[in-house]
Short mmCIF file of C-alpha atoms in Angstrom, two decimals:
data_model
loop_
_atom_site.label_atom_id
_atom_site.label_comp_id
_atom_site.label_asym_id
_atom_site.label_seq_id
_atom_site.Cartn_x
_atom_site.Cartn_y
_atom_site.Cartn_z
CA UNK A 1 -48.53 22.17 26.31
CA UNK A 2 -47.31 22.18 22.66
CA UNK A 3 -45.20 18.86 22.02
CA UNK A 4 -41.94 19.70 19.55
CA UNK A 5 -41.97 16.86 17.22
CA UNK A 6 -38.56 15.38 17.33
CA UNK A 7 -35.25 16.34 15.85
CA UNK A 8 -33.73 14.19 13.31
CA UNK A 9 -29.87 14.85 12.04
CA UNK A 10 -29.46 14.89 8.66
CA UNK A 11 -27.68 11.99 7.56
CA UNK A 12 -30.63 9.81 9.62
CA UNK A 13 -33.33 11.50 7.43
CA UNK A 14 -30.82 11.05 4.30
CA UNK A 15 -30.63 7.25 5.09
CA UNK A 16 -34.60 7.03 5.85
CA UNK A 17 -34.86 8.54 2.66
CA UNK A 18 -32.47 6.31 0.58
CA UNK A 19 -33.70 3.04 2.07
CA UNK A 20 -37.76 3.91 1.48
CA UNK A 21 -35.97 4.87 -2.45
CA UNK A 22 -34.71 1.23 -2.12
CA UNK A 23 -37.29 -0.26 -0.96
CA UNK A 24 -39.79 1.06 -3.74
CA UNK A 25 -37.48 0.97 -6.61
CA UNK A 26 -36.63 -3.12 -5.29
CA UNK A 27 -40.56 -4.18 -4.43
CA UNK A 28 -41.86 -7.04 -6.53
CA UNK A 29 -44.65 -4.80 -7.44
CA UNK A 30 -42.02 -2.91 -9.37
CA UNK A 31 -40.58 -6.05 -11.54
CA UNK A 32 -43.70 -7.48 -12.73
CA UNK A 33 -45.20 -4.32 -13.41
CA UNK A 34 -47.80 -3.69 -11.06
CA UNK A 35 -46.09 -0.54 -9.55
CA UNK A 36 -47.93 3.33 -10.39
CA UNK A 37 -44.25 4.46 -10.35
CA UNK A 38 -43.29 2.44 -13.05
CA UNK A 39 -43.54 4.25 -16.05
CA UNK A 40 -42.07 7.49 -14.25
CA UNK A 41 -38.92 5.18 -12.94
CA UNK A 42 -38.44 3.74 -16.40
CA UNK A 43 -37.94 7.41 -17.57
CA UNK A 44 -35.99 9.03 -15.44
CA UNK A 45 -31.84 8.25 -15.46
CA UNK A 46 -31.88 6.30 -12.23
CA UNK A 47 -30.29 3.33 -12.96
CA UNK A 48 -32.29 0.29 -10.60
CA UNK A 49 -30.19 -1.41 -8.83
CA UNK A 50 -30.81 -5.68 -10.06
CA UNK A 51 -29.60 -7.48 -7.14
CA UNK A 52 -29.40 -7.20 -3.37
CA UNK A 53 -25.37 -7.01 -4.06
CA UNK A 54 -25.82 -3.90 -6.15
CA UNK A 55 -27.69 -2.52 -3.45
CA UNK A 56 -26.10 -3.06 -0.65
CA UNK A 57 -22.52 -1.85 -2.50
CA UNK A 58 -24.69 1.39 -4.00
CA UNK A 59 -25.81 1.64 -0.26
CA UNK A 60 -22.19 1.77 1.10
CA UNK A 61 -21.06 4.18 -1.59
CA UNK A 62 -23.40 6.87 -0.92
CA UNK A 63 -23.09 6.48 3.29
CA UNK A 64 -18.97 7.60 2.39
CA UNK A 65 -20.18 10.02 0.48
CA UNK A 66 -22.55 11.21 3.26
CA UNK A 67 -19.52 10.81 5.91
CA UNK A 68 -17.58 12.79 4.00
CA UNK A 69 -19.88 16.12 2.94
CA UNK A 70 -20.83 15.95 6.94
CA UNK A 71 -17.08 16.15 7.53
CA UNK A 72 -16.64 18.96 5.32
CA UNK A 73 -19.42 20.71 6.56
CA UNK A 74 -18.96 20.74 9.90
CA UNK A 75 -15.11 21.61 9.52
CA UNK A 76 -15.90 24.90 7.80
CA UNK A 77 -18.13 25.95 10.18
CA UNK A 78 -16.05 25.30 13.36
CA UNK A 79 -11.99 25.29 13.96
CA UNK A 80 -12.38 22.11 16.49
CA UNK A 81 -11.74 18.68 15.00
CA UNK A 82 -14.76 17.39 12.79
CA UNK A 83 -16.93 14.94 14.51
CA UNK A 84 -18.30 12.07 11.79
CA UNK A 85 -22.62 11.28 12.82
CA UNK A 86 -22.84 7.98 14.27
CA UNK A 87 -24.11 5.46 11.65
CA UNK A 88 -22.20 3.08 12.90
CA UNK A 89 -19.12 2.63 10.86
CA UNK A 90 -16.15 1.94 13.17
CA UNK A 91 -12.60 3.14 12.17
CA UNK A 92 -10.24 0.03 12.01
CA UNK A 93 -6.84 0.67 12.00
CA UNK A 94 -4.42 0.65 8.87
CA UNK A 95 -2.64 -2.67 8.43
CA UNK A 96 0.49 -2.10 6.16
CA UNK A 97 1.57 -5.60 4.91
CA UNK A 98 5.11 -7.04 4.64
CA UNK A 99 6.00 -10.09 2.66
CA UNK A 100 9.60 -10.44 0.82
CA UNK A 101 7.91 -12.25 -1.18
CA UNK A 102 6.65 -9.19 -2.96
CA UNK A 103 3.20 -9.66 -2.49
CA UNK A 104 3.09 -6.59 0.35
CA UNK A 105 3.21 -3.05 0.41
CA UNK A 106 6.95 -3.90 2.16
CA UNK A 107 9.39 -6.19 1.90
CA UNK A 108 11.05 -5.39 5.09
CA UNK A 109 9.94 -4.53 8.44
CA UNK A 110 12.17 -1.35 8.28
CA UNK A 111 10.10 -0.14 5.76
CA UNK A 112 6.97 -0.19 7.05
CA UNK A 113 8.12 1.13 10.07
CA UNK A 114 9.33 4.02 8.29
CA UNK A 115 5.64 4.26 6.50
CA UNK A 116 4.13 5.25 9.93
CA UNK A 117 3.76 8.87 10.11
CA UNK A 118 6.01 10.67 12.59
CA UNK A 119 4.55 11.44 15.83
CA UNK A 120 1.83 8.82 15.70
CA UNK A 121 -0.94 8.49 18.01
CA UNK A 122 -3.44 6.04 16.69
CA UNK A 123 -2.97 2.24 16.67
CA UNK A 124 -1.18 0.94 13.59
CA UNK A 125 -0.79 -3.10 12.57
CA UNK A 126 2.12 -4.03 10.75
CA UNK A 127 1.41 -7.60 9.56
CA UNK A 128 4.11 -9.68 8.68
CA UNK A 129 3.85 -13.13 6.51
CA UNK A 130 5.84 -16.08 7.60
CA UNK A 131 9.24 -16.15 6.64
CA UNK A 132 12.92 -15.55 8.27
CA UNK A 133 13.55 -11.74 7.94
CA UNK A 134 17.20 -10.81 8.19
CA UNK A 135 17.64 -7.10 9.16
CA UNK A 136 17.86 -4.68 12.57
CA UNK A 137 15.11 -3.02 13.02
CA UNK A 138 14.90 0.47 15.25
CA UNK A 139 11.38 1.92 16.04
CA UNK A 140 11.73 5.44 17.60
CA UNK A 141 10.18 7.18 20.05
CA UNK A 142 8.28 9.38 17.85
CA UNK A 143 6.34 6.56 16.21
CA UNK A 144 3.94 5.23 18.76
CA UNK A 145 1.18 2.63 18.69
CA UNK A 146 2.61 0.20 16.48
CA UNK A 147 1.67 -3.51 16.98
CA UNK A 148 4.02 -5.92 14.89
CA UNK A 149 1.79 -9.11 13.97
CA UNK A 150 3.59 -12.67 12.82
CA UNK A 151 2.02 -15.52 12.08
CA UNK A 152 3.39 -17.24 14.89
CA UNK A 153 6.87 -17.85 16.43
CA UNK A 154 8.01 -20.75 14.73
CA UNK A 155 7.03 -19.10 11.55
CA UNK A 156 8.23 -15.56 11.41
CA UNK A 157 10.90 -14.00 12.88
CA UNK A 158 13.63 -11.39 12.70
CA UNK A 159 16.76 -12.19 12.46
CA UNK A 160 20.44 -10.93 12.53
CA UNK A 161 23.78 -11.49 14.45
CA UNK A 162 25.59 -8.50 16.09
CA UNK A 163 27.63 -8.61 19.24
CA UNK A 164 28.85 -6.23 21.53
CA UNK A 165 32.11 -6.11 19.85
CA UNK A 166 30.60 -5.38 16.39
CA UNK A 167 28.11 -2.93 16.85
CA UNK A 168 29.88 -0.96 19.64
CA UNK A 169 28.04 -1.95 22.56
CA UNK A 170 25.78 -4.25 24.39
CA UNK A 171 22.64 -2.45 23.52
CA UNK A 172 23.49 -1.40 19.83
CA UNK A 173 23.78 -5.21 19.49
CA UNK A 174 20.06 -5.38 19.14
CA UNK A 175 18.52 -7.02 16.56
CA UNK A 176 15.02 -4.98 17.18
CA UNK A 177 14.88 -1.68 19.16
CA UNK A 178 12.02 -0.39 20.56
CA UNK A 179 12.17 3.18 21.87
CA UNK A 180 8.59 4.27 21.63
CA UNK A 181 5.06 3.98 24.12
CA UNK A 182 2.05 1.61 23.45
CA UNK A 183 4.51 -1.27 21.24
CA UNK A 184 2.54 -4.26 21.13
CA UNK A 185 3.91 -7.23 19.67
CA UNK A 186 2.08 -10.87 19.04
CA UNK A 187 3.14 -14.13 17.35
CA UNK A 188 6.93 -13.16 16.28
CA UNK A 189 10.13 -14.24 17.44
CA UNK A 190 13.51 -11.77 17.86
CA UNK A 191 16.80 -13.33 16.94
CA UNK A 192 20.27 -12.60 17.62
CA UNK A 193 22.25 -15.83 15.73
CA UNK A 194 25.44 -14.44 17.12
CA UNK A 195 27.77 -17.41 17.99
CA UNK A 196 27.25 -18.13 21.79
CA UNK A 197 30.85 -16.50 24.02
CA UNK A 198 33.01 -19.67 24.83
CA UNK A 199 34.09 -19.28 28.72
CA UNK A 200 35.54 -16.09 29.77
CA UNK A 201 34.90 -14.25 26.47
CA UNK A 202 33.93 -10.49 26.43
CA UNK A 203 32.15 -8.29 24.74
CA UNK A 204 29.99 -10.87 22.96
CA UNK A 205 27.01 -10.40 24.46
CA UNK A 206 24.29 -10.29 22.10
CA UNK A 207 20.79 -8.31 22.64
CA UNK A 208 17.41 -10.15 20.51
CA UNK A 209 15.61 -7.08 21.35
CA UNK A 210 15.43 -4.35 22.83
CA UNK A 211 12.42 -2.63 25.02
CA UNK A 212 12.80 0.93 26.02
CA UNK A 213 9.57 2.22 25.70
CA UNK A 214 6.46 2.60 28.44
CA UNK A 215 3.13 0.34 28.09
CA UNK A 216 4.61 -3.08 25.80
CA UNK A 217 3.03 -5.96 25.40
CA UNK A 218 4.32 -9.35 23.70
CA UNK A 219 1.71 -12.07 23.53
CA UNK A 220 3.44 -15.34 21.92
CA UNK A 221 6.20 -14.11 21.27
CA UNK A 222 10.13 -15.67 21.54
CA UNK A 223 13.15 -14.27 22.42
CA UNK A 224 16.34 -16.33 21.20
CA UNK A 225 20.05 -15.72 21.84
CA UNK A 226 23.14 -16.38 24.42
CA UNK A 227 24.18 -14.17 26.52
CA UNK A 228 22.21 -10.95 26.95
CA UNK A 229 19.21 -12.54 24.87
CA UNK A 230 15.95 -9.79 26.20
CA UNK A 231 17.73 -6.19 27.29
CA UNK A 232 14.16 -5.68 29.39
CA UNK A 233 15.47 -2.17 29.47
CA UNK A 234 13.17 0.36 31.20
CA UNK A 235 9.57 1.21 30.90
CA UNK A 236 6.22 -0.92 32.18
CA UNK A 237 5.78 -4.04 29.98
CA UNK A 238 3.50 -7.46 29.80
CA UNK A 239 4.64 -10.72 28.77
CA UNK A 240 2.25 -13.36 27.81
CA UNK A 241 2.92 -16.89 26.75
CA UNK A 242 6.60 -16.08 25.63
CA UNK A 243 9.40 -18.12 25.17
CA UNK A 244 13.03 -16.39 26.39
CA UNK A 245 16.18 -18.59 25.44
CA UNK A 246 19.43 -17.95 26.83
CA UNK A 247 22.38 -18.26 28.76
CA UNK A 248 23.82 -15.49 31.12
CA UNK A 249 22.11 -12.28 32.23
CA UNK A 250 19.51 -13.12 29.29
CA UNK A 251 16.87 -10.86 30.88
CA UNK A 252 18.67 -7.91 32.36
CA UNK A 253 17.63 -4.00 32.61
CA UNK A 254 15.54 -1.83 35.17
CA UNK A 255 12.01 -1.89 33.56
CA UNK A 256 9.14 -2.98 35.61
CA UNK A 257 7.82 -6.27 33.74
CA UNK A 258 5.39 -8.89 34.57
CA UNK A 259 5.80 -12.06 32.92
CA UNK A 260 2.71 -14.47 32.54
CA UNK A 261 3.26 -17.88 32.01
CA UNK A 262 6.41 -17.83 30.08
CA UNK A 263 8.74 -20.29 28.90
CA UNK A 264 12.25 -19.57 30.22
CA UNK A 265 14.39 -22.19 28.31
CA UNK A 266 18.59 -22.15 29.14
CA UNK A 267 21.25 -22.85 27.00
CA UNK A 268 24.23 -22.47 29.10
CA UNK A 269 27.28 -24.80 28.65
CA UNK A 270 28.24 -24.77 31.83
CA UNK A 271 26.93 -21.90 34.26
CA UNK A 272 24.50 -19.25 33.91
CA UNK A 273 22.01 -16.71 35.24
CA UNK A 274 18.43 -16.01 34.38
CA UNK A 275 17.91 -12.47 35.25
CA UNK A 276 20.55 -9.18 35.83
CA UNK A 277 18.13 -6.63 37.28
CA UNK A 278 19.52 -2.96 37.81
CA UNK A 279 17.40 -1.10 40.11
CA UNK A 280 19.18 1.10 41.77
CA UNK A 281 17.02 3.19 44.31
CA UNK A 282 14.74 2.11 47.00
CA UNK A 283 12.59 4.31 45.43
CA UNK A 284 11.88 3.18 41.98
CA UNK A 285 9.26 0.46 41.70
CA UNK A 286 10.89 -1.43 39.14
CA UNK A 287 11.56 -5.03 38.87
CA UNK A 288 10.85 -8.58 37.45
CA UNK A 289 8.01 -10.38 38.32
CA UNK A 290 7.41 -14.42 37.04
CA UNK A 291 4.01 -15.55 37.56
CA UNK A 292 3.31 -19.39 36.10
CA UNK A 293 5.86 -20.76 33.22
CA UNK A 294 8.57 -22.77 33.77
CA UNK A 295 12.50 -22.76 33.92
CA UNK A 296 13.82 -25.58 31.73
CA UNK A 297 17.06 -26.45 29.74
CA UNK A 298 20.90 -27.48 30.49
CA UNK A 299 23.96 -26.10 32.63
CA UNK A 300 23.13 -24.66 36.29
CA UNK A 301 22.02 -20.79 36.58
CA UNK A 302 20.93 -18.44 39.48
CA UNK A 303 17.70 -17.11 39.39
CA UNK A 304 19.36 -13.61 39.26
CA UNK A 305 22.40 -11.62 39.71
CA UNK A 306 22.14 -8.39 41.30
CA UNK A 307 23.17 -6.28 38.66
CA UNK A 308 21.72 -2.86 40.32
CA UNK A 309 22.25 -2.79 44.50
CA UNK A 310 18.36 -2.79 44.59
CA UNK A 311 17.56 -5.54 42.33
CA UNK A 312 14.65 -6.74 42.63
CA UNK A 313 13.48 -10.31 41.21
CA UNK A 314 9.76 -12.78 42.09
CA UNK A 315 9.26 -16.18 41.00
CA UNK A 316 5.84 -17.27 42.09
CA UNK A 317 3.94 -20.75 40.80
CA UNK A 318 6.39 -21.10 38.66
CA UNK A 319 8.06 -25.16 37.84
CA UNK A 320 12.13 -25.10 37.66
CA UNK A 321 14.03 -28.14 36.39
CA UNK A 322 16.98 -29.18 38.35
CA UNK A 323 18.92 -26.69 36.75
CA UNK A 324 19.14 -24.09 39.60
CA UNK A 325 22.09 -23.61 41.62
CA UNK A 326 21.41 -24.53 45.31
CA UNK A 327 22.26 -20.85 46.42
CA UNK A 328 19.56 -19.49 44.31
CA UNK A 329 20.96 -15.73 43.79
CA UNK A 330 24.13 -13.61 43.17
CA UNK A 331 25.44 -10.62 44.99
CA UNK A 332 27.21 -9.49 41.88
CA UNK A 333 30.54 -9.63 44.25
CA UNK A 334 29.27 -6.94 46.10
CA UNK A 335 28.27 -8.11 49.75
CA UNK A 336 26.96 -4.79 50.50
CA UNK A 337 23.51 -5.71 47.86
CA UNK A 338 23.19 -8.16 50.14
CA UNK A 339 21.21 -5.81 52.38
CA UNK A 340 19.24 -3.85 49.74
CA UNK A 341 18.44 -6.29 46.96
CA UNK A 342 14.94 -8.01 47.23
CA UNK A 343 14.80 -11.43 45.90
CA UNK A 344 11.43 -13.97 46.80
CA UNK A 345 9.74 -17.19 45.76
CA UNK A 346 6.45 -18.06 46.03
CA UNK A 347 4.78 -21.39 45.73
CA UNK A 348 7.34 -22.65 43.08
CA UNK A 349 7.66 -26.07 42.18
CA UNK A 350 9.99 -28.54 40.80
CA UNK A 351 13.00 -30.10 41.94
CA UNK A 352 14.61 -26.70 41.24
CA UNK A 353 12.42 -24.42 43.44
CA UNK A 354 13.27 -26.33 46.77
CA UNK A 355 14.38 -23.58 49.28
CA UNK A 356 16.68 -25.41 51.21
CA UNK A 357 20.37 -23.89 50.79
CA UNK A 358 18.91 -20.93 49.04
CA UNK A 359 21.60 -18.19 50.32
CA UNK A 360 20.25 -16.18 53.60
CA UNK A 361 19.10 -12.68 52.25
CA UNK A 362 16.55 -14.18 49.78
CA UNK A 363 12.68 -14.52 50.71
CA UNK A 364 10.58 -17.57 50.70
CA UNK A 365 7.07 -14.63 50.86
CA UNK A 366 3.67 -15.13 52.81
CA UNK A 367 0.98 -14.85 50.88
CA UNK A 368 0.48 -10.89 52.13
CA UNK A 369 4.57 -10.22 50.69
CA UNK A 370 3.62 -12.44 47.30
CA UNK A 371 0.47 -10.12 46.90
CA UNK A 372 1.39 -7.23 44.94
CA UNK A 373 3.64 -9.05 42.60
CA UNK A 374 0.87 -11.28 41.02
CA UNK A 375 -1.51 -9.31 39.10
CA UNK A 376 -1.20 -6.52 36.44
CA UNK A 377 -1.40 -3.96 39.48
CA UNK A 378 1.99 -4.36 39.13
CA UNK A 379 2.77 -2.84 36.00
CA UNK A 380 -0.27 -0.53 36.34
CA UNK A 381 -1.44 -2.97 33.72
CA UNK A 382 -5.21 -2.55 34.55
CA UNK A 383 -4.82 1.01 32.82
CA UNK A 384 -3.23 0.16 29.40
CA UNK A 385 -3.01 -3.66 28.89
CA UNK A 386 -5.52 -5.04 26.64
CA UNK A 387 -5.87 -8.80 26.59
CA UNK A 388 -6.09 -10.03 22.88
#
């Protein structure tokens, strides 16, 4: 039986071709003369490349060039999407810089923002230098895949200082809005600097940022304000390593989160409340889920008020500080969520965890209740999150 020799694509017998050019044109035999091609490479116009820098760069030239003639090939003689050969260049993804400094392609985060193309599908870094940037910032549903990289907490964050009052409502007050899918942020801080709402006050509550959008994830990052601090609004998000500062209701919304290890730090003068969760069906698998961290700071908070009648709220292995009121949770003034909201601890510690006095409809869970709470199964995270 006849054997076929083997089929080679083009750009591999291209790139056999240019490297055996290479390696002729480069052989020692060459430079000191000894080479039969000599005289017929000294008169041709090929210009010899002198060092291995020149090569390699003259290598990388022509493979783009290559790339791109495949490209166009291939797209003229087909309407599907081109398909590049594999030579094993892989696609990173465009980094637009901000620095108002200057020394960027933006000076604000706005900006670049506004650089990403409409519709967006394809991951997109927007790198930000160290430095306090004062502005809102709103990221829309149609621009997906952005991931908004500081240079740590400490070191870069976005800043500004509306309140319910001044921008209209609780969740214009945001200093950063997310609306769209796939958001990733890492090393940053979000700021609201609005003064904290003496005793009684209203309407100055006073939103850091805002997450509306499905599949988040904020590695590193801090969250600082008063009252209202993280609007944890709806969607499936991951928090890793975070700090959240604040003093009433300063994580509150109906998304389904899972928070890792995170620093909860409180700030209230006198009382307070760590979570306002607002599920409101039996149905929807929403909810806030603490695994690891630790609840520090001053005044005396619940560990949530049941903002929606099915709130739903788990601390697990996580230390508390004195700080927490005996009772443990809030019925909102509503004895009926007393019967529907679902509020647990799980092998907490600290002189704040104890579960004596903790009010009646709470749960202290078994490790088979605890279960589905501690893991990224809970957001679904095993599909989407990426660990960095």
């Amino acid at each position: 039986m006849e054997k076929k020799a083997p089929r080679r694509d083009a750009a591999c017998v291209v790139v056999i071709m240019y490297m055996t050019a290479v390696l002729v044109f480069c052989s020692p035999g060459l430079v000191q003369g000894r080479s039969p091609l000599k005289n017929r490479a000294l008169k041709s116009d090929i210009k010899v490349p002198a060092t291995k820098d020149e090569v390699a760069a003259e290598f990388l030239s022509w493979v783009a060039s290559v790339v791109t003639d495949y490209e166009n090939k291939t797209s003229s003689q087909t309407n599907s999407p081109s398909r590049l050969p594999n030579l094993g260049i892989k696609a990173e993804p465009p980094i637009y810089y901000v620095d108002q400094a200057g020394y960027g392609n933006f000076r604000t985060v706005q900006e670049a923002v506004n650089a990403v193309p409409e519709g967006n599908s394809m991951r997109v870094i927007i790198l930000v230098k160290p430095g306090i940037y004062r502005e809102r910032v709103n990221i829309p549903k149609s621009k997906g895949y952005i991931t908004l990289q500081g240079s740590g907490k400490e070191s870069t964050s976005i800043d500004y200082n509306e309140n319910a009052a001044s921008a209209g409502s609780t969740y214009d007050s945001a200093t950063v809005a997310v609306f769209s899918d796939y958001f990733v942020a890492r090393d940053i801080s979000f700021r609201n600097s609005a003064p904290a709402p003496p005793s009684g006050a209203v309407n100055m509550q006073a939103v850091a940022l805002r997450i509306t959008g499905d599949c988040a994830a904020f590695y590193g990052c801090g969250f600082y304000g008063s009252q209202d601090t993280l609007n944890d609004d709806m969607g499936r998000h991951y928090y890793k390593n975070c700090e959240i500062v604040g003093s009433i209701d300063f994580i509150f919304g109906d998304a389904q989160s899972l928070y890792k290890d995170c620093a909860l730090n409180v700030n209230a003068a006198t009382y307070g409340s760590v979570t306002a969760q607002k599920r409101e069906s039996s149905s929807r698998r929403t909810g806030f889920s603490f695994v690891g961290g630790s609840l520090l700071g001053s005044g005396q908070v619940y560990l949530g008020r049941a903002w929606g009648p099915y709130s739903r709220v788990v601390f697990a292995f996580t230390f508390m500080q004195d700080i927490v009121i005996r009772e443990g949770w809030h019925n909102w003034n509503d004895p009926n969520r007393q019967r529907t909201a679902y509020y647990g601890q799980y092998k907490c510690l600290g002189p704040g965890a104890t579960e004596n006095g903790r009010v009646e409809w709470s749960h202290e869970l078994t490790d088979a209740e605890a279960a589905p709470f501690l893991s990224l199964a809970f957001i679904d995270g095993q599909d989407w999150v990426t660990e960095p």
